Amino acid sequence: MNKVQVIGTGSYVPSKVVSNDDLSRMVDTSDEWISSRTGIKERRISEGEDTSEMASKAAMKAIESAGIKPEDIDLIILGTATPDNFIPSTACIVQSNIKAMNAMCFDISAACSGFVYGLDIATQFIRTGSCKTALVIGAETLSKIINWEDRNTCVLFGDGAAAAILQTSDVEGILAICRGADGSKGKALVSSAIPVKNPYVSKEMLDKQVDATVKMDGREIFKFAVKVIIQEVEKLLADAKCSLDDIKYIVPHQANSRIIDSAAKKLGVSEEKFYLDLDKFGNTSAATIGIALDDMVQNNLLEHGDKILLIGFGGGLTYGGLIIEW
Ligand code: UT7
């Protein structure tokens, strides 16, 4: 089996900052409610850029930080719940934008677990020798599927993209991986696609209007998230034969600081161990973990040999995580 390392990261968020006060002028909410219930202070919202544009910008930054050329990339995996189109995949659009013409490209639909699922899949391709250099992206334009009149959801989400480059290496950088899903809880977070409409369906089906905006049972996901963080962190530590003391940072999916507080208490670990930047960006679904990772790199928080634990959860419901040695 080949060894794998993360050799570069990049991220991109739109310049438009939308504060909690801005939202309180649109729906019946307040900075006090949003800050205390979620930890979110502001988020970035696209003024027209679609997922592929943000993803391409994050990808170019990751390529630069890794010191490779776009043509070195032989695999592009893009996690998103908000692709530009059904066809072509957003990964293919990115490939064309960044001129990575030697790559196999595909999108994955794993909602907020998209980035960690992508890292997992890329690791398997590299370990088996099928690929040498992979670009993994998590990118979302959630603002296009949000109901801007629904205070239960519109205050939570933001737009953005993050990327990482993985490559074969002499030393192992991926120490443990966990993954899973519980499709029986899928209705807790839904954004509907096009219904079946053709000359053979009933009139009722032809007349059916679909609302694609996000509908969420926040409490159900909250419980699921706390459960999987605890369960999977313990599993990852056991697989990597290390303890929480060996982990410099836990980088969780950034959905709600109260989820992290609750998980931290149950794990018996300080909240300081969790790296959070959701006050600045809100929940960018597949992009949150990658944006946080790149934020840490930009702020020189990671040194060679540091161990970090990534843990994602979200729609599907899905979850996944990795322990990475930097
Ligand atoms: O990315 C993965 C998917 N998402 C998540 O991980 C989200 C997980 N869940 C959560 O983060 C939390 O459940 C929420 C932040 C979504 C909601 O927090 P909560 O403490 O579970 O609130 P709630 O849904 O139980 O609502 C409490 C009250 C309700 O009012 P009543 O019925 O008690 O009168 C809501 O109508 O808060 C009200 N409310 C708001 N009030 C002001 C809901 N949203 C807002 C709002 N501003 N934006």
Coordinates of N, CA and C and ligand atoms in Angstrom, one line a residue, residues 28-30 33-34 37-38 112 151-152 155-157 189 216 218-219 221-222 225 253 255-256 258-259 283 285 313-315, ligand 1:
D28 N -37.5 37.6 11.6 CA -37.7 37.9 13.0 C -36.6 37.2 13.8
T29 N -35.4 37.8 13.9 CA -34.3 37.2 14.6 C -33.5 38.3 15.3
S30 N -32.4 37.9 15.9 CA -31.5 38.9 16.6 C -30.1 38.4 16.7
W33 N -29.9 36.1 19.6 CA -30.4 34.7 19.4 C -29.3 33.9 18.6
I34 N -28.9 34.4 17.5 CA -28.0 33.7 16.6 C -26.7 33.4 17.3
R37 N -27.2 30.9 20.4 CA -27.7 29.5 20.0 C -26.8 28.8 19.0
T38 N -25.9 29.5 18.3 CA -25.1 28.9 17.3 C -23.6 29.2 17.4
C112 N -22.6 17.8 4.4 CA -21.5 18.4 5.2 C -20.3 17.5 5.4
R151 N -36.4 31.8 9.3 CA -35.4 32.1 10.3 C -34.7 30.9 10.9
N152 N -35.4 29.7 10.8 CA -34.8 28.5 11.3 C -33.6 28.1 10.5
V155 N -30.3 31.8 8.9 CA -29.3 32.4 9.8 C -28.0 31.5 9.9
L156 N -28.2 30.2 9.5 CA -27.1 29.2 9.8 C -26.0 29.1 8.7
F157 N -26.4 29.3 7.4 CA -25.5 28.9 6.4 C -24.8 30.0 5.7
L189 N -32.8 16.5 7.0 CA -32.2 17.6 6.3 C -32.4 17.3 4.8
M216 N -35.0 21.6 7.6 CA -34.1 20.9 8.5 C -34.8 20.7 9.9
G218 N -33.5 20.7 13.1 CA -32.2 21.0 13.7 C -31.9 20.2 15.0
R219 N -33.0 19.9 15.8 CA -32.8 19.1 17.0 C -32.3 17.7 16.7
I221 N -30.6 16.6 14.1 CA -29.2 16.6 13.6 C -28.3 17.0 14.8
F222 N -28.7 17.8 15.7 CA -27.9 18.2 16.9 C -27.6 16.9 17.6
A225 N -25.3 14.6 15.7 CA -23.9 15.2 15.6 C -23.2 14.9 16.9
H253 N -16.9 19.6 11.8 CA -17.8 20.4 10.9 C -18.4 21.5 11.7
A255 N -21.0 23.6 12.5 CA -22.5 23.9 12.4 C -23.0 24.7 13.6
N256 N -22.5 24.4 14.8 CA -23.1 25.0 15.9 C -22.1 24.8 17.1
R258 N -22.6 25.0 20.1 CA -23.2 24.2 21.2 C -23.1 22.7 21.0
I259 N -23.0 22.3 19.7 CA -22.8 20.9 19.4 C -21.4 20.5 20.0
N283 N -22.1 28.0 8.7 CA -22.1 26.6 8.2 C -22.0 26.6 6.7
S285 N -21.4 23.9 5.0 CA -21.6 22.5 4.6 C -20.2 21.8 4.2
F313 N -20.1 15.7 9.9 CA -21.4 15.1 10.0 C -22.4 15.9 9.3
G314 N -23.5 15.4 8.8 CA -24.5 16.2 8.2 C -25.5 15.4 7.4
G315 N -26.1 16.1 6.4 CA -27.2 15.5 5.7 C -26.9 14.2 5.1
Ligands
UT7_1 O1 -24.6 21.1 8.8 C1 -25.3 20.0 9.3 C2 -26.7 20.3 9.5 N1 -27.1 21.2 10.5 C3 -26.8 21.2 11.8 O2 -25.9 20.5 12.3 C4 -27.7 22.0 12.7 C5 -27.9 21.3 14.1 N2 -28.9 22.0 14.9 C6 -28.7 23.2 15.4 O3 -27.7 23.8 15.2 C7 -29.8 23.8 16.3 O4 -30.8 22.8 16.5 C8 -30.5 25.1 15.6 C9 -29.5 26.2 15.7 C10 -30.9 24.8 14.2 C11 -31.7 25.5 16.4 O5 -31.4 25.7 17.8 P1 -32.3 25.0 18.9 O6 -31.8 25.5 20.2 O7 -32.5 23.6 18.6 O8 -33.7 25.9 18.7 P2 -35.1 25.3 18.3 O9 -35.2 24.8 16.9 O10 -35.5 24.3 19.4 O11 -36.0 26.6 18.4 C12 -36.1 27.2 19.7 C13 -37.0 28.5 19.5 C14 -38.2 28.3 18.7 O12 -39.2 29.1 19.2 P3 -40.4 28.5 20.2 O13 -41.0 27.5 19.4 O14 -39.6 28.0 21.4 O15 -41.2 29.8 20.5 C15 -37.8 28.8 17.3 O16 -39.0 29.2 16.6 O17 -36.2 29.5 18.7 C16 -36.9 29.9 17.6 N3 -36.0 30.3 16.5 C17 -35.5 31.5 16.4 N4 -35.6 32.6 17.1 C18 -35.0 33.7 16.7 C19 -35.5 29.4 15.6 N5 -34.7 30.1 14.8 C20 -34.7 31.4 15.3 C21 -34.0 32.6 14.9 N6 -34.1 33.7 15.6 N7 -33.1 32.6 13.8

